[in-house]
GROMACS .gro file of C-alpha atoms in nm:
model
  490
    1MET     CA    1  -1.403   6.108  -5.397
    2SER     CA    2  -1.270   5.848  -5.203
    3ARG     CA    3  -1.360   5.844  -4.820
    4VAL     CA    4  -1.054   5.821  -4.565
    5GLY     CA    5  -1.191   5.548  -4.266
    6VAL     CA    6  -1.118   5.486  -3.983
    7THR     CA    7  -0.908   5.206  -3.994
    8GLN     CA    8  -0.698   5.367  -4.222
    9LEU     CA    9  -0.622   5.656  -4.056
   10GLN     CA   10  -0.503   5.411  -3.708
   11LYS     CA   11  -0.271   5.209  -3.953
   12ARG     CA   12  -0.168   5.522  -4.093
   13LEU     CA   13  -0.091   5.723  -3.720
   14ASP     CA   14   0.007   5.359  -3.582
   15GLY     CA   15   0.317   5.449  -3.884
   16LEU     CA   16   0.407   5.817  -3.701
   17ILE     CA   17   0.411   5.670  -3.408
   18ASP     CA   18   0.623   5.350  -3.504
   19PHE     CA   19   0.873   5.560  -3.731
   20LEU     CA   20   0.878   5.823  -3.372
   21ASN     CA   21   0.900   5.597  -3.115
   22PRO     CA   22   1.316   5.611  -3.109
   23HIS     CA   23   1.359   5.960  -3.137
   24TRP     CA   24   1.092   6.139  -2.831
   25ASP     CA   25   1.418   6.231  -2.696
   26PHE     CA   26   1.560   6.420  -3.057
   27VAL     CA   27   1.224   6.622  -3.142
   28ASN     CA   28   1.206   6.762  -2.790
   29CYS     CA   29   1.583   6.798  -2.734
   30HIS     CA   30   1.636   7.165  -2.648
   31MET     CA   31   1.896   7.283  -2.939
   32VAL     CA   32   2.015   7.635  -2.590
   33ASN     CA   33   2.154   7.222  -2.431
   34PHE     CA   34   2.366   7.133  -2.794
   35LEU     CA   35   2.692   7.201  -2.626
   36THR     CA   36   2.629   7.074  -2.183
   37ASP     CA   37   2.425   6.815  -2.320
   38PHE     CA   38   2.677   6.700  -2.692
   39HIS     CA   39   2.347   6.629  -2.806
   40TRP     CA   40   2.501   6.585  -3.169
   41SER     CA   41   2.688   6.194  -2.989
   42THR     CA   42   2.368   6.149  -2.768
   43PHE     CA   43   2.123   6.172  -3.107
   44ILE     CA   44   2.264   6.112  -3.414
   45PRO     CA   45   2.356   5.822  -3.448
   46ASP     CA   46   2.684   5.628  -3.527
   47ALA     CA   47   2.705   5.560  -3.856
   48LEU     CA   48   2.586   5.903  -3.881
   49ARG     CA   49   2.864   6.019  -3.736
   50LYS     CA   50   3.081   5.846  -3.933
   51GLU     CA   51   3.047   6.024  -4.245
   52ILE     CA   52   3.126   6.390  -4.099
   53GLY     CA   53   3.475   6.339  -4.016
   54CYS     CA   54   3.554   6.744  -4.076
   55ARG     CA   55   3.393   7.134  -4.167
   56GLU     CA   56   3.379   7.061  -4.534
   57ASP     CA   57   3.250   6.717  -4.474
   58VAL     CA   58   2.952   6.929  -4.265
   59GLU     CA   59   2.929   7.163  -4.580
   60LEU     CA   60   2.917   6.929  -4.807
   61ALA     CA   61   2.629   6.697  -4.614
   62ILE     CA   62   2.435   7.019  -4.672
   63GLU     CA   63   2.450   7.151  -4.958
   64GLU     CA   64   2.357   6.751  -5.068
   65LEU     CA   65   2.143   6.692  -4.862
   66PHE     CA   66   1.971   6.988  -4.833
   67TRP     CA   67   2.061   7.232  -5.049
   68GLN     CA   68   2.011   7.065  -5.360
   69SER     CA   69   1.668   6.945  -5.438
   70CYS     CA   70   1.694   6.657  -5.558
   71ARG     CA   71   1.958   6.417  -5.413
   72SER     CA   72   2.143   6.192  -5.653
   73LYS     CA   73   2.489   5.949  -5.530
   74SER     CA   74   2.702   6.089  -5.199
   75LYS     CA   75   2.938   5.998  -5.008
   76PHE     CA   76   2.656   6.030  -4.756
   77PRO     CA   77   2.461   5.792  -4.845
   78ASN     CA   78   2.378   5.666  -4.397
   79TRP     CA   79   2.207   5.996  -4.383
   80GLU     CA   80   2.069   6.072  -4.720
   81SER     CA   81   1.864   5.653  -4.616
   82PHE     CA   82   1.791   5.860  -4.261
   83LEU     CA   83   1.608   6.156  -4.441
   84ALA     CA   84   1.436   5.948  -4.717
   85GLN     CA   85   1.296   5.710  -4.439
   86GLY     CA   86   1.105   6.071  -4.214
   87GLU     CA   87   1.008   6.161  -4.563
   88GLN     CA   88   0.782   5.904  -4.675
   89GLU     CA   89   0.640   5.948  -4.310
   90ARG     CA   90   0.502   6.360  -4.449
   91LEU     CA   91   0.122   6.391  -4.469
   92SER     CA   92   0.228   6.531  -4.764
   93ASN     CA   93   0.343   6.179  -4.908
   94HIS     CA   94   0.064   6.014  -4.873
   95LEU     CA   95  -0.205   6.167  -5.095
   96GLU     CA   96  -0.449   5.920  -5.033
   97LEU     CA   97  -0.486   6.100  -4.695
   98LEU     CA   98  -0.592   6.402  -4.867
   99THR     CA   99  -0.870   6.534  -5.087
  100THR     CA  100  -0.773   6.871  -5.290
  101VAL     CA  101  -1.025   7.184  -5.328
  102ASP     CA  102  -1.087   7.089  -5.706
  103GLN     CA  103  -1.274   6.651  -5.549
  104LEU     CA  104  -1.422   6.872  -5.315
  105ILE     CA  105  -1.594   7.181  -5.544
  106ASP     CA  106  -1.684   6.834  -5.727
  107GLY     CA  107  -1.653   7.126  -6.065
  108ASP     CA  108  -1.798   7.377  -5.953
  109GLU     CA  109  -1.798   7.755  -6.028
  110ASN     CA  110  -1.667   7.935  -5.793
  111HIS     CA  111  -1.628   8.338  -5.749
  112THR     CA  112  -1.311   8.450  -5.913
  113GLN     CA  113  -1.041   8.625  -5.712
  114LEU     CA  114  -0.937   8.941  -5.585
  115SER     CA  115  -0.593   8.989  -5.539
  116ILE     CA  116  -0.663   9.250  -5.252
  117ARG     CA  117  -0.302   9.284  -5.125
  118GLU     CA  118  -0.429   9.594  -4.910
  119PHE     CA  119  -0.428   9.661  -4.558
  120MET     CA  120  -0.274   9.285  -4.564
  121SER     CA  121   0.032   9.127  -4.661
  122ALA     CA  122   0.143   8.890  -4.938
  123LYS     CA  123   0.125   8.574  -4.762
  124LYS     CA  124  -0.135   8.648  -4.506
  125CYS     CA  125  -0.366   8.788  -4.944
  126HIS     CA  126  -0.288   8.407  -5.053
  127GLU     CA  127  -0.401   8.284  -4.711
  128VAL     CA  128  -0.728   8.485  -4.744
  129GLU     CA  129  -0.787   8.399  -5.094
  130LEU     CA  130  -0.769   8.081  -5.029
  131THR     CA  131  -0.945   8.014  -4.747
  132ALA     CA  132  -1.274   8.292  -4.841
  133ALA     CA  133  -1.294   8.154  -5.160
  134LEU     CA  134  -1.343   7.827  -5.016
  135ILE     CA  135  -1.586   7.878  -4.776
  136ASP     CA  136  -1.803   8.121  -4.959
  137HIS     CA  137  -1.792   7.768  -5.151
  138LEU     CA  138  -1.999   7.574  -4.856
  139VAL     CA  139  -2.170   7.825  -4.736
  140LYS     CA  140  -2.332   7.817  -5.043
  141ASN     CA  141  -2.383   7.464  -5.076
  142CYS     CA  142  -2.605   7.473  -4.709
  143ASN     CA  143  -3.049   7.422  -4.724
  144GLN     CA  144  -3.110   7.720  -4.591
  145GLY     CA  145  -2.905   8.062  -4.411
  146CYS     CA  146  -2.591   7.961  -4.255
  147TYR     CA  147  -2.358   8.224  -4.080
  148ILE     CA  148  -2.008   8.215  -4.004
  149VAL     CA  149  -1.824   8.210  -3.709
  150ASP     CA  150  -1.457   8.304  -3.776
  151ALA     CA  151  -1.286   8.152  -3.342
  152GLY     CA  152  -0.967   8.367  -3.306
  153ASP     CA  153  -1.104   8.651  -3.611
  154GLY     CA  154  -0.763   8.890  -3.516
  155LYS     CA  155  -0.786   9.170  -3.711
  156GLY     CA  156  -1.049   9.060  -3.913
  157TYR     CA  157  -0.909   9.006  -4.254
  158LEU     CA  158  -1.056   8.688  -4.293
  159SER     CA  159  -1.407   8.798  -4.140
  160SER     CA  160  -1.398   9.075  -4.399
  161ARG     CA  161  -1.357   8.919  -4.684
  162LEU     CA  162  -1.628   8.714  -4.673
  163ALA     CA  163  -1.852   9.020  -4.556
  164LEU     CA  164  -1.713   9.263  -4.792
  165GLN     CA  165  -1.632   9.008  -5.105
  166TYR     CA  166  -1.875   8.720  -5.037
  167GLY     CA  167  -2.162   8.884  -4.881
  168HIS     CA  168  -2.190   8.675  -4.553
  169HIS     CA  169  -2.297   8.759  -4.199
  170VAL     CA  170  -1.982   8.703  -3.973
  171LEU     CA  171  -1.943   8.727  -3.687
  172GLY     CA  172  -1.595   8.738  -3.570
  173ILE     CA  173  -1.485   8.590  -3.159
  174ASP     CA  174  -1.104   8.687  -3.048
  175ALA     CA  175  -1.021   8.621  -2.692
  176ASN     CA  176  -0.889   8.963  -2.686
  177ALA     CA  177  -1.067   9.263  -2.668
  178ALA     CA  178  -0.855   9.496  -2.822
  179ASN     CA  179  -0.869   9.310  -3.132
  180THR     CA  180  -1.213   9.330  -3.182
  181GLU     CA  181  -1.183   9.587  -3.185
  182ASN     CA  182  -0.914   9.670  -3.421
  183ALA     CA  183  -1.110   9.472  -3.633
  184LEU     CA  184  -1.403   9.711  -3.649
  185SER     CA  185  -1.162   9.991  -3.701
  186ARG     CA  186  -1.003   9.780  -4.034
  187ASN     CA  187  -1.309   9.646  -4.147
  188ARG     CA  188  -1.413  10.036  -4.176
  189LYS     CA  189  -1.121  10.164  -4.353
  190LEU     CA  190  -1.151   9.877  -4.611
  191GLN     CA  191  -1.538   9.906  -4.603
  192ARG     CA  192  -1.450  10.316  -4.729
  193ALA     CA  193  -1.165  10.151  -5.007
  194TRP     CA  194  -1.389   9.822  -5.115
  195ASN     CA  195  -1.462   9.941  -5.422
  196GLY     CA  196  -1.157  10.135  -5.526
  197LEU     CA  197  -0.952   9.828  -5.483
  198THR     CA  198  -1.216   9.564  -5.643
  199GLU     CA  199  -1.189   9.727  -5.898
  200ARG     CA  200  -0.842   9.734  -5.926
  201ALA     CA  201  -0.819   9.398  -5.829
  202GLU     CA  202  -1.024   9.353  -6.122
  203LEU     CA  203  -0.777   9.547  -6.419
  204GLN     CA  204  -0.520   9.335  -6.249
  205SER     CA  205  -0.701   9.024  -6.329
  206GLN     CA  206  -0.667   9.099  -6.698
  207GLY     CA  207  -0.335   9.255  -6.710
  208ILE     CA  208  -0.410   9.574  -6.683
  209THR     CA  209  -0.181   9.788  -6.480
  210PRO     CA  210  -0.465  10.078  -6.298
  211LYS     CA  211  -0.367  10.396  -6.179
  212ARG     CA  212  -0.195  10.500  -5.869
  213ARG     CA  213  -0.467  10.484  -5.589
  214GLY     CA  214  -0.567  10.766  -5.499
  215LYS     CA  215  -0.645  10.903  -5.877
  216LYS     CA  216  -1.007  10.844  -6.036
  217SER     CA  217  -1.070  10.592  -6.281
  218PRO     CA  218  -1.230  10.742  -6.608
  219ILE     CA  219  -1.466  10.445  -6.608
  220ARG     CA  220  -1.569  10.412  -6.180
  221ASP     CA  221  -1.872  10.334  -6.174
  222SER     CA  222  -1.948  10.608  -5.866
  223SER     CA  223  -2.292  10.428  -5.811
  224LYS     CA  224  -2.189  10.140  -5.726
  225PRO     CA  225  -2.277  10.057  -5.324
  226VAL     CA  226  -2.046  10.037  -5.097
  227PRO     CA  227  -2.080   9.657  -4.868
  228ALA     CA  228  -2.268   9.709  -4.593
  229LEU     CA  229  -2.102   9.717  -4.253
  230GLU     CA  230  -2.427   9.523  -4.095
  231ASN     CA  231  -2.287   9.159  -4.208
  232TYR     CA  232  -1.972   9.122  -3.971
  233LYS     CA  233  -1.988   9.154  -3.615
  234THR     CA  234  -1.660   9.107  -3.358
  235THR     CA  235  -1.761   9.038  -3.014
  236ALA     CA  236  -1.492   8.895  -2.693
  237ARG     CA  237  -1.539   8.575  -2.567
  238PHE     CA  238  -1.271   8.285  -2.504
  239ILE     CA  239  -1.396   8.007  -2.699
  240THR     CA  240  -1.458   7.678  -2.499
  241THR     CA  241  -1.729   7.364  -2.541
  242GLU     CA  242  -1.940   7.510  -2.331
  243ILE     CA  243  -1.984   7.860  -2.570
  244ASN     CA  244  -2.376   7.882  -2.713
  245PHE     CA  245  -2.337   8.021  -3.085
  246GLY     CA  246  -2.662   8.031  -3.213
  247ASP     CA  247  -2.765   8.310  -2.870
  248LEU     CA  248  -2.475   8.586  -3.009
  249LEU     CA  249  -2.568   8.527  -3.343
  250GLU     CA  250  -2.961   8.636  -3.163
  251GLN     CA  251  -2.823   8.911  -3.004
  252HIS     CA  252  -2.530   9.070  -3.287
  253PHE     CA  253  -2.790   8.941  -3.530
  254SER     CA  254  -3.123   8.959  -3.443
  255LYS     CA  255  -3.149   8.586  -3.550
  256LYS     CA  256  -3.477   8.487  -3.528
  257GLY     CA  257  -3.526   8.103  -3.574
  258THR     CA  258  -3.305   7.796  -3.663
  259SER     CA  259  -3.021   7.828  -3.889
  260GLU     CA  260  -2.685   7.722  -3.963
  261ILE     CA  261  -2.374   7.795  -3.887
  262CYS     CA  262  -2.056   7.766  -4.012
  263LEU     CA  263  -1.750   7.741  -3.799
  264THR     CA  264  -1.408   7.848  -3.980
  265GLY     CA  265  -1.025   7.957  -3.819
  266LEU     CA  266  -0.788   8.107  -3.965
  267HIS     CA  267  -0.481   8.024  -3.789
  268THR     CA  268  -0.606   7.945  -3.552
  269CYS     CA  269  -0.420   7.863  -3.259
  270GLY     CA  270  -0.295   7.605  -3.018
  271ASN     CA  271  -0.579   7.501  -2.820
  272LEU     CA  272  -0.840   7.655  -3.036
  273ALA     CA  273  -0.852   7.480  -3.337
  274SER     CA  274  -0.824   7.121  -3.166
  275THR     CA  275  -1.202   7.274  -2.915
  276CYS     CA  276  -1.334   7.430  -3.255
  277LEU     CA  277  -1.354   7.023  -3.417
  278GLN     CA  278  -1.522   6.987  -3.052
  279VAL     CA  279  -1.776   7.251  -3.051
  280PHE     CA  280  -1.833   7.176  -3.425
  281HIS     CA  281  -1.999   6.811  -3.242
  282ALA     CA  282  -2.111   7.004  -2.992
  283GLN     CA  283  -2.360   7.240  -3.123
  284SER     CA  284  -2.629   7.054  -3.325
  285ASP     CA  285  -2.660   7.355  -3.513
  286CYS     CA  286  -2.276   7.395  -3.680
  287ARG     CA  287  -2.315   7.266  -3.981
  288ILE     CA  288  -1.953   7.348  -4.118
  289LEU     CA  289  -1.642   7.294  -4.002
  290CYS     CA  290  -1.302   7.483  -4.238
  291ASN     CA  291  -1.059   7.580  -3.953
  292ILE     CA  292  -0.701   7.570  -3.979
  293GLY     CA  293  -0.451   7.512  -3.740
  294CYS     CA  294  -0.180   7.675  -3.554
  295CYS     CA  295   0.089   7.777  -3.252
  296TYR     CA  296   0.126   7.355  -3.128
  297HIS     CA  297   0.348   7.475  -2.915
  298LEU     CA  298   0.038   7.635  -2.711
  299LEU     CA  299  -0.129   7.302  -2.721
  300ARG     CA  300  -0.266   7.161  -2.374
  301GLU     CA  301  -0.134   6.779  -2.389
  302ARG     CA  302  -0.317   6.488  -2.175
  303TYR     CA  303  -0.049   6.280  -2.142
  304SER     CA  304   0.194   6.560  -2.107
  305THR     CA  305   0.256   6.755  -1.756
  306ASN     CA  306   0.555   6.963  -1.563
  307GLU     CA  307   0.540   7.189  -1.896
  308PHE     CA  308   0.578   7.598  -1.937
  309PHE     CA  309   0.453   7.839  -2.068
  310GLY     CA  310   0.498   8.188  -2.139
  311ASN     CA  311   0.112   8.304  -2.110
  312LYS     CA  312   0.021   8.135  -1.842
  313ALA     CA  313  -0.255   8.343  -1.813
  314LEU     CA  314  -0.412   8.239  -2.108
  315MET     CA  315  -0.278   7.830  -2.043
  316ASP     CA  316  -0.477   7.844  -1.682
  317MET     CA  317  -0.847   7.957  -1.965
  318GLN     CA  318  -0.871   7.636  -2.168
  319THR     CA  319  -1.025   7.376  -1.975
  320ASP     CA  320  -1.095   7.105  -2.220
  321PHE     CA  321  -0.791   6.917  -2.373
  322GLY     CA  322  -0.587   6.975  -2.785
  323PHE     CA  323  -0.405   6.679  -2.745
  324PRO     CA  324  -0.484   6.398  -2.855
  325LEU     CA  325  -0.828   6.428  -2.933
  326SER     CA  326  -0.919   6.055  -3.123
  327GLN     CA  327  -1.041   5.718  -2.806
  328TYR     CA  328  -0.731   5.552  -3.038
  329LEU     CA  329  -0.436   5.773  -2.992
  330GLN     CA  330  -0.573   5.823  -2.659
  331GLN     CA  331  -0.640   5.511  -2.574
  332LYS     CA  332  -0.215   5.423  -2.653
  333LYS     CA  333  -0.145   5.758  -2.460
  334VAL     CA  334   0.064   5.978  -2.650
  335ARG     CA  335   0.272   6.246  -2.549
  336LEU     CA  336   0.424   6.461  -2.796
  337GLY     CA  337   0.671   6.743  -2.530
  338ARG     CA  338   0.665   7.097  -2.546
  339ASN     CA  339   0.953   7.076  -2.819
  340ALA     CA  340   0.787   6.819  -2.992
  341ARG     CA  341   0.509   7.084  -3.047
  342MET     CA  342   0.764   7.337  -3.128
  343LEU     CA  343   0.915   7.179  -3.378
  344ALA     CA  344   0.610   7.052  -3.507
  345ALA     CA  345   0.581   7.406  -3.604
  346GLN     CA  346   0.891   7.483  -3.784
  347SER     CA  347   0.850   7.510  -4.147
  348ILE     CA  348   1.159   7.270  -4.287
  349GLU     CA  349   1.001   7.399  -4.707
  350ARG     CA  350   1.086   7.757  -4.644
  351THR     CA  351   1.407   7.686  -4.487
  352LEU     CA  352   1.458   7.440  -4.735
  353ASP     CA  353   1.362   7.663  -5.022
  354ALA     CA  354   1.572   8.016  -4.881
  355LYS     CA  355   1.867   7.752  -4.783
  356GLU     CA  356   1.860   7.937  -4.442
  357LEU     CA  357   2.108   7.809  -4.155
  358PRO     CA  358   2.007   7.909  -3.753
  359ASN     CA  359   2.051   8.275  -3.710
  360MET     CA  360   2.408   8.361  -3.483
  361THR     CA  361   2.158   8.388  -3.157
  362LEU     CA  362   2.119   8.029  -3.107
  363TYR     CA  363   2.497   7.963  -3.141
  364TYR     CA  364   2.594   8.211  -2.877
  365ARG     CA  365   2.265   8.088  -2.614
  366SER     CA  366   2.417   7.745  -2.657
  367LEU     CA  367   2.788   7.877  -2.608
  368LEU     CA  368   2.586   8.131  -2.315
  369GLU     CA  369   2.453   7.776  -2.119
  370ILE     CA  370   2.864   7.687  -2.059
  371LEU     CA  371   2.910   8.011  -1.829
  372VAL     CA  372   2.528   7.896  -1.679
  373CYS     CA  373   2.721   7.539  -1.590
  374ARG     CA  374   3.027   7.732  -1.491
  375HIS     CA  375   2.864   8.024  -1.296
  376ALA     CA  376   2.518   7.969  -1.171
  377PRO     CA  377   2.462   7.606  -1.261
  378HIS     CA  378   2.158   7.595  -1.026
  379LEU     CA  379   2.031   7.760  -1.332
  380LYS     CA  380   2.091   7.533  -1.560
  381ASN     CA  381   1.779   7.450  -1.804
  382GLU     CA  382   1.580   7.784  -1.575
  383LEU     CA  383   1.749   8.111  -1.767
  384GLN     CA  384   1.504   8.252  -1.975
  385VAL     CA  385   1.651   8.482  -2.279
  386GLY     CA  386   1.400   8.526  -2.462
  387LYS     CA  387   1.474   8.745  -2.810
  388VAL     CA  388   1.806   8.965  -2.778
  389ARG     CA  389   1.884   9.244  -3.022
  390LYS     CA  390   2.149   9.412  -3.196
  391PHE     CA  391   2.480   9.253  -3.149
  392GLU     CA  392   2.811   9.272  -3.307
  393ASP     CA  393   2.978   8.981  -3.117
  394PHE     CA  394   2.906   8.703  -2.891
  395LYS     CA  395   3.072   8.972  -2.628
  396GLU     CA  396   2.812   9.197  -2.657
  397TYR     CA  397   2.541   9.002  -2.690
  398VAL     CA  398   2.668   8.822  -2.375
  399GLU     CA  399   2.653   9.198  -2.235
  400LYS     CA  400   2.273   9.246  -2.316
  401CYS     CA  401   2.176   8.894  -2.152
  402ALA     CA  402   2.349   9.063  -1.861
  403SER     CA  403   2.141   9.370  -1.858
  404LYS     CA  404   1.837   9.253  -1.929
  405LEU     CA  405   1.837   8.922  -1.692
  406ASP     CA  406   1.990   9.163  -1.373
  407ALA     CA  407   2.303   8.885  -1.378
  408PRO     CA  408   2.557   9.047  -1.203
  409TRP     CA  409   2.755   8.711  -1.255
  410LEU     CA  410   2.713   8.654  -1.574
  411ALA     CA  411   2.834   9.095  -1.615
  412ALA     CA  412   3.202   8.956  -1.468
  413ILE     CA  413   3.286   8.668  -1.634
  414GLY     CA  414   3.609   8.797  -1.839
  415ASP     CA  415   3.633   8.887  -2.199
  416THR     CA  416   3.906   8.613  -2.186
  417GLU     CA  417   3.713   8.385  -2.087
  418LEU     CA  418   3.468   8.483  -2.324
  419GLU     CA  419   3.753   8.517  -2.633
  420LEU     CA  420   3.820   8.152  -2.505
  421ILE     CA  421   3.532   7.976  -2.534
  422LEU     CA  422   3.526   8.128  -2.821
  423GLN     CA  423   3.823   7.917  -2.982
  424GLU     CA  424   3.679   7.586  -2.762
  425TYR     CA  425   3.380   7.561  -3.000
  426ALA     CA  426   3.396   7.756  -3.329
  427MET     CA  427   3.360   7.396  -3.483
  428GLU     CA  428   3.058   7.321  -3.286
  429LYS     CA  429   2.917   7.665  -3.477
  430HIS     CA  430   2.906   7.361  -3.764
  431TYR     CA  431   2.712   7.060  -3.642
  432LEU     CA  432   2.507   7.284  -3.461
  433ASP     CA  433   2.361   7.375  -3.845
  434LEU     CA  434   2.368   7.040  -3.956
  435PHE     CA  435   2.248   6.909  -3.623
  436TYR     CA  436   1.887   7.235  -3.631
  437LEU     CA  437   1.873   7.032  -3.994
  438VAL     CA  438   1.818   6.720  -4.004
  439ARG     CA  439   1.645   6.801  -3.561
  440MET     CA  440   1.472   6.992  -3.791
  441SER     CA  441   1.343   6.731  -4.128
  442PHE     CA  442   1.078   6.581  -3.850
  443ALA     CA  443   0.898   6.875  -3.796
  444PRO     CA  444   0.635   6.745  -4.099
  445VAL     CA  445   0.615   6.450  -3.913
  446LEU     CA  446   0.558   6.560  -3.591
  447GLU     CA  447   0.248   6.783  -3.741
  448SER     CA  448   0.110   6.449  -3.960
  449LEU     CA  449   0.054   6.270  -3.557
  450ILE     CA  450  -0.138   6.612  -3.452
  451LEU     CA  451  -0.354   6.668  -3.798
  452LEU     CA  452  -0.397   6.280  -3.807
  453ASP     CA  453  -0.582   6.314  -3.483
  454ARG     CA  454  -0.767   6.549  -3.535
  455LEU     CA  455  -0.903   6.409  -3.904
  456LEU     CA  456  -0.941   6.025  -3.706
  457TYR     CA  457  -1.107   6.288  -3.408
  458LEU     CA  458  -1.371   6.352  -3.641
  459LYS     CA  459  -1.390   5.998  -3.832
  460GLU     CA  460  -1.448   5.846  -3.486
  461LEU     CA  461  -1.743   6.040  -3.483
  462GLY     CA  462  -1.890   5.909  -3.725
  463TYR     CA  463  -1.789   6.242  -3.982
  464GLN     CA  464  -1.747   6.075  -4.316
  465ARG     CA  465  -1.792   6.351  -4.481
  466SER     CA  466  -1.435   6.476  -4.305
  467TYR     CA  467  -1.181   6.657  -4.515
  468LEU     CA  468  -0.746   6.715  -4.455
  469ILE     CA  469  -0.707   6.981  -4.752
  470ASP     CA  470  -0.364   7.115  -4.834
  471LEU     CA  471  -0.477   7.434  -4.871
  472PHE     CA  472  -0.231   7.726  -4.939
  473ASN     CA  473   0.187   7.718  -5.096
  474PRO     CA  474   0.365   7.587  -4.791
  475VAL     CA  475   0.671   7.845  -4.825
  476ILE     CA  476   0.450   8.129  -4.880
  477SER     CA  477   0.222   8.010  -4.543
  478PRO     CA  478   0.412   7.690  -4.314
  479ARG     CA  479   0.056   7.630  -4.103
  480HIS     CA  480  -0.093   7.562  -4.512
  481PHE     CA  481  -0.363   7.180  -4.422
  482ALA     CA  482  -0.730   7.248  -4.379
  483ILE     CA  483  -0.972   7.053  -4.212
  484VAL     CA  484  -1.310   7.072  -4.365
  485ALA     CA  485  -1.622   6.868  -4.237
  486LEU     CA  486  -1.989   6.898  -4.336
  487LYS     CA  487  -2.213   6.718  -4.109
  488PRO     CA  488  -2.520   6.583  -4.261
  489SER     CA  489  -2.844   6.735  -4.433
  490MET     CA  490  -3.132   6.814  -4.154
   0.00000   0.00000   0.00000
């Protein structure tokens, strides 16, 4: 298995930054301002705009450049070249930086994965099965008893699987006390049904259709013991680099003496992913790290200021910076920006698979910003509309916005003006669709920058056994990269 070095990561990060440098304003623009700030003419290069002359060109470009799995020579050569440059920067196209699960486990046998879909969605099932199997392998290669700490435990999907199927001692930690109670409640239900669920999963893995749930199978082994609940505990804590996992494990499991800790987290939100890497380094008994991050827009940036966060209370609790982590990018004072981080969390893979254009709400919201500029210019870029549901047309959308925002000036706008604005900007809807797709093509490039910064941070600290693993199917689970790090044996 090849080892990725510091110099190699620095070089790749330099390539990403060089590619992104001309486009920072583009990736940080807001789709709400597509019409008011003339995004099409401002951010789409002249050579690309010249290839799009009418609505038919837009529709053909979307079909040939995005929906078709293999691009052939088309009438949009400049678009093809532009998109291809971005695709070459994506982490998924730099396999020399990635480690597969097979390479990591070096061909060792592992448990047969059981597909147990009850109590969770198909997406979560996919994520939990693969993550739990990987963690089980990592933990079993420890020199001594290993406790697992699940950061951002949420409803306990991963923790329950690790405790029930694999028999590990797991402490789930979540900042929300309600989540920890719900996780225990879910685990109790899962525990009662566990033997039946595993039996069904085993039959399905053999191609046998099990009986409907509720009917006792004639082959069921009623003497099979129910898994113990004592090996899964939860606690409500906000995780910072000051937390002491050893003390918490002693409180909840009466753990005596030194034990190794595996710190994991399945889709740790925002800054929590970065904090987990820092805690892994700070605590000597934390020997294994397996982290899959998400919600990049909630990262606290070292060099980005004046940002809006919906959950200000949560953000104020964060004491550490989440980006950049590596000294290399800190020396360069690399800044992403909130809109770029939001873009990094979007999924071009899902969009292409579903051939999904932005819904009408995005277009209507950009039209609404035109009305803001006309009637309440002091609110430009300030109006926080949020989700608006169940509307038939633009008129009803505006009415719902006016009611939601308690905005008499918006409610007073007449039907005639609304009809005229729809006519005036009718063609712009098609340009907005294409703009949306080309901007989204930058999402995996931005995510690559965030993930490689995290890997470089670990390498700079001397953790040579640090890896980036493409763990999930990106269409099923858009945040599909895991960071794994192992400290040397004590």
